[in-house]
């Protein structure tokens, strides 16, 4: 009867894993109130975020209560985020500033976790009016951005009303010991159709003066823009004549403005942002030109304007090169045609295509002469693969013709789950060319059911890796797997993808790796290694092969076995009360694995023997390798 116990436990665990795999999502509920009086806070967003930053969201009602459903089982963090109109300070549970330092919950399938409550304190306020030449400015967006370590992710905004009034709340400060330290905030203003500017009155972010504020404090601040500048000029051809019909654009980062040039090539920008500006022009028959007179953006120079300055410039334009592109095959709505310079640097032209783009040639104008190449990017969700031309040679004043053919891409399908059966959301499937392993060719993430679909893959011979990449250092991870079931790139198989292929890659079961050392935690426990310490570089048996290499090659980390014999497992540290259960879990996983029998892994007999030795141990003893057992 005792000999059947491992098998019975194994069947139980296998049954449980099947039940877990079909279980439903968890849910989380609680209440959000104000601190210190406990009044309910409505319209507060509550985000339940997994270790990849993917969130399920709920909102508090008039009583401050919320319910977030459809939460994936596993590690989650919770954040309460008040609306901009509410003068309260948001927080991660329990009163933490940052995602990675927040308390975590490990939710199980169907779990209904309640009483995850928040008490949000009153924040600081900045209020006042937005004015220009003494006149109120309506609909201006006023933004306060935290500059301190603890408030660096805090951004609060408000819009001015018809009288120019604005009010920004929820600004934080920090208590260090018994001392309150004010938060530092940069204030910016953005009016529709105009450039952003910064308090006390500059278009340059570096010239902004921070506002210091404590929780519960209010400061009044009227916001007045800096004096605008004027930029005017003329566009000339190679003969010195004005270029008519031009479109001229200035760009200052988040702000840009466009004007139409006159019949003699004159243009003017009024009420312009001061600072660094990029100036570019296009005109019929001319190549697109950047100031001070270059045809590639890489050679452009910035114009430096001072507040209130009026500047005049001249810009010479040269004749264009033209490219006629014929596309063979059906173009889907949203595909993009991109032309780049021959060195692969500058994007010379980009156009989003309509569904009928293959019915007639596409003409690209305003191009510079020189080497270039074309790329056709499929529409989002398309099954087509990328198409790329050979190198082209564009001629000034001339027309070059090119053809691109559309062919269906390959599609890949896979499932990812945790050990135990639960689907794993957020796992990343990556494709690598066999001769270029430093570049990801294509990638996709698993959904809530653990399903991955990757479409439009260009024909190639590839390697496939599935991994988990948590955002926070120290979060539980999983051991990466290479297709079809390899622990290392060297042992991986290759896939030869042809146009139109549909390949089902099967199921990837990612083993837990709590210490991030690249080794299965159960494998470490079964061999008496440390699953909570990154010991991948250690070599306990002194054979010159570290633990990670032993794991990846399915060999014995505690000693060398004669060829053809199975490896036994060390009982390890006997003071660990949970070892027998963990070892039996390892046994079940061993039964279900697809590791070839000739490779060196803990066997059924060795695990049972290790459990027997563990249960009979009466005092701690050093770890032993096989030669001393």
Coordinates of N, CA and C in Angstrom, one line a residue, residues 233-244 246 265-266 279-283 285-296 312-320:
X233 N 10.3 84.3 -44.2 CA 11.4 84.0 -45.1 C 10.8 83.8 -46.5
X234 N 11.7 83.3 -47.4 CA 11.4 83.1 -48.8 C 12.1 81.8 -49.3
X235 N 11.4 81.0 -50.1 CA 11.9 79.8 -50.7 C 12.3 80.2 -52.2
X236 N 13.6 79.8 -52.5 CA 14.2 80.1 -53.8 C 14.6 78.9 -54.5
X237 N 14.5 79.0 -55.9 CA 15.1 77.9 -56.7 C 16.5 78.1 -57.0
X238 N 17.2 77.3 -57.9 CA 18.6 77.4 -58.2 C 18.9 78.7 -58.9
X239 N 17.9 79.3 -59.6 CA 18.1 80.6 -60.3 C 17.8 81.8 -59.4
X240 N 17.4 81.6 -58.2 CA 17.2 82.7 -57.3 C 15.7 83.2 -57.4
X241 N 14.9 82.5 -58.1 CA 13.5 82.9 -58.3 C 12.7 82.3 -57.1
X242 N 11.6 82.9 -56.7 CA 10.7 82.4 -55.7 C 10.0 81.1 -56.1
X243 N 9.9 80.2 -55.2 CA 9.2 78.9 -55.4 C 7.7 79.1 -55.0
X244 N 6.8 79.0 -55.9 CA 5.4 79.2 -55.5 C 4.8 77.9 -55.0
X246 N 4.3 76.5 -52.1 CA 5.0 75.7 -51.1 C 4.2 75.5 -49.8
X265 N 7.0 82.7 -53.1 CA 7.8 81.9 -52.2 C 7.9 82.5 -50.8
X266 N 7.2 83.6 -50.5 CA 7.3 84.2 -49.2 C 6.4 83.4 -48.2
X279 N 12.8 73.7 -39.5 CA 12.0 74.3 -40.6 C 12.2 73.4 -41.8
X280 N 11.0 73.0 -42.4 CA 11.0 72.2 -43.6 C 10.0 72.7 -44.6
X281 N 10.3 72.5 -45.9 CA 9.4 73.0 -47.0 C 9.2 71.9 -48.1
X282 N 8.0 71.8 -48.6 CA 7.7 71.0 -49.8 C 7.0 71.9 -50.8
X283 N 7.3 71.6 -52.1 CA 6.7 72.4 -53.2 C 6.6 71.6 -54.4
X285 N 7.3 69.9 -57.7 CA 8.5 69.8 -58.6 C 9.8 69.9 -57.8
X286 N 9.7 70.1 -56.5 CA 10.9 70.3 -55.7 C 11.1 69.2 -54.7
X287 N 12.3 68.9 -54.3 CA 12.6 67.9 -53.3 C 12.3 68.6 -51.9
X288 N 11.8 67.8 -51.0 CA 11.5 68.3 -49.6 C 12.9 68.8 -49.1
X289 N 12.8 69.9 -48.5 CA 14.1 70.6 -48.0 C 14.0 71.0 -46.6
X290 N 15.1 70.8 -45.8 CA 15.2 71.2 -44.4 C 16.1 72.4 -44.3
X291 N 15.9 73.3 -43.4 CA 16.8 74.4 -43.1 C 18.1 73.7 -42.6
X292 N 19.3 74.2 -43.1 CA 19.6 75.4 -43.9 C 19.7 75.2 -45.4
X293 N 19.1 74.1 -45.9 CA 19.1 73.8 -47.3 C 19.6 72.4 -47.7
X294 N 19.1 71.4 -46.9 CA 19.5 70.0 -47.1 C 18.3 69.2 -47.4
X295 N 18.5 68.0 -48.1 CA 17.4 67.2 -48.5 C 17.2 66.0 -47.6
X296 N 18.0 65.8 -46.6 CA 17.9 64.7 -45.6 C 17.7 65.3 -44.2
X312 N 14.4 86.5 -40.2 CA 14.1 86.3 -41.6 C 15.2 85.3 -42.2
X313 N 14.7 84.3 -43.0 CA 15.6 83.3 -43.6 C 15.3 83.1 -45.0
X314 N 16.3 82.6 -45.8 CA 16.1 82.1 -47.1 C 16.4 80.6 -47.2
X315 N 15.7 79.9 -48.0 CA 15.9 78.5 -48.1 C 15.8 78.1 -49.6
X316 N 17.0 77.6 -50.1 CA 17.0 77.1 -51.5 C 16.5 75.7 -51.7
X317 N 15.7 75.5 -52.7 CA 15.1 74.2 -53.0 C 15.6 73.7 -54.3
X318 N 15.8 72.4 -54.4 CA 16.3 71.8 -55.7 C 15.2 70.9 -56.3
X319 N 15.4 70.6 -57.6 CA 14.4 69.7 -58.3 C 14.3 68.3 -57.6
X320 N 13.1 67.8 -57.7 CA 12.8 66.5 -57.1 C 13.2 65.3 -57.9

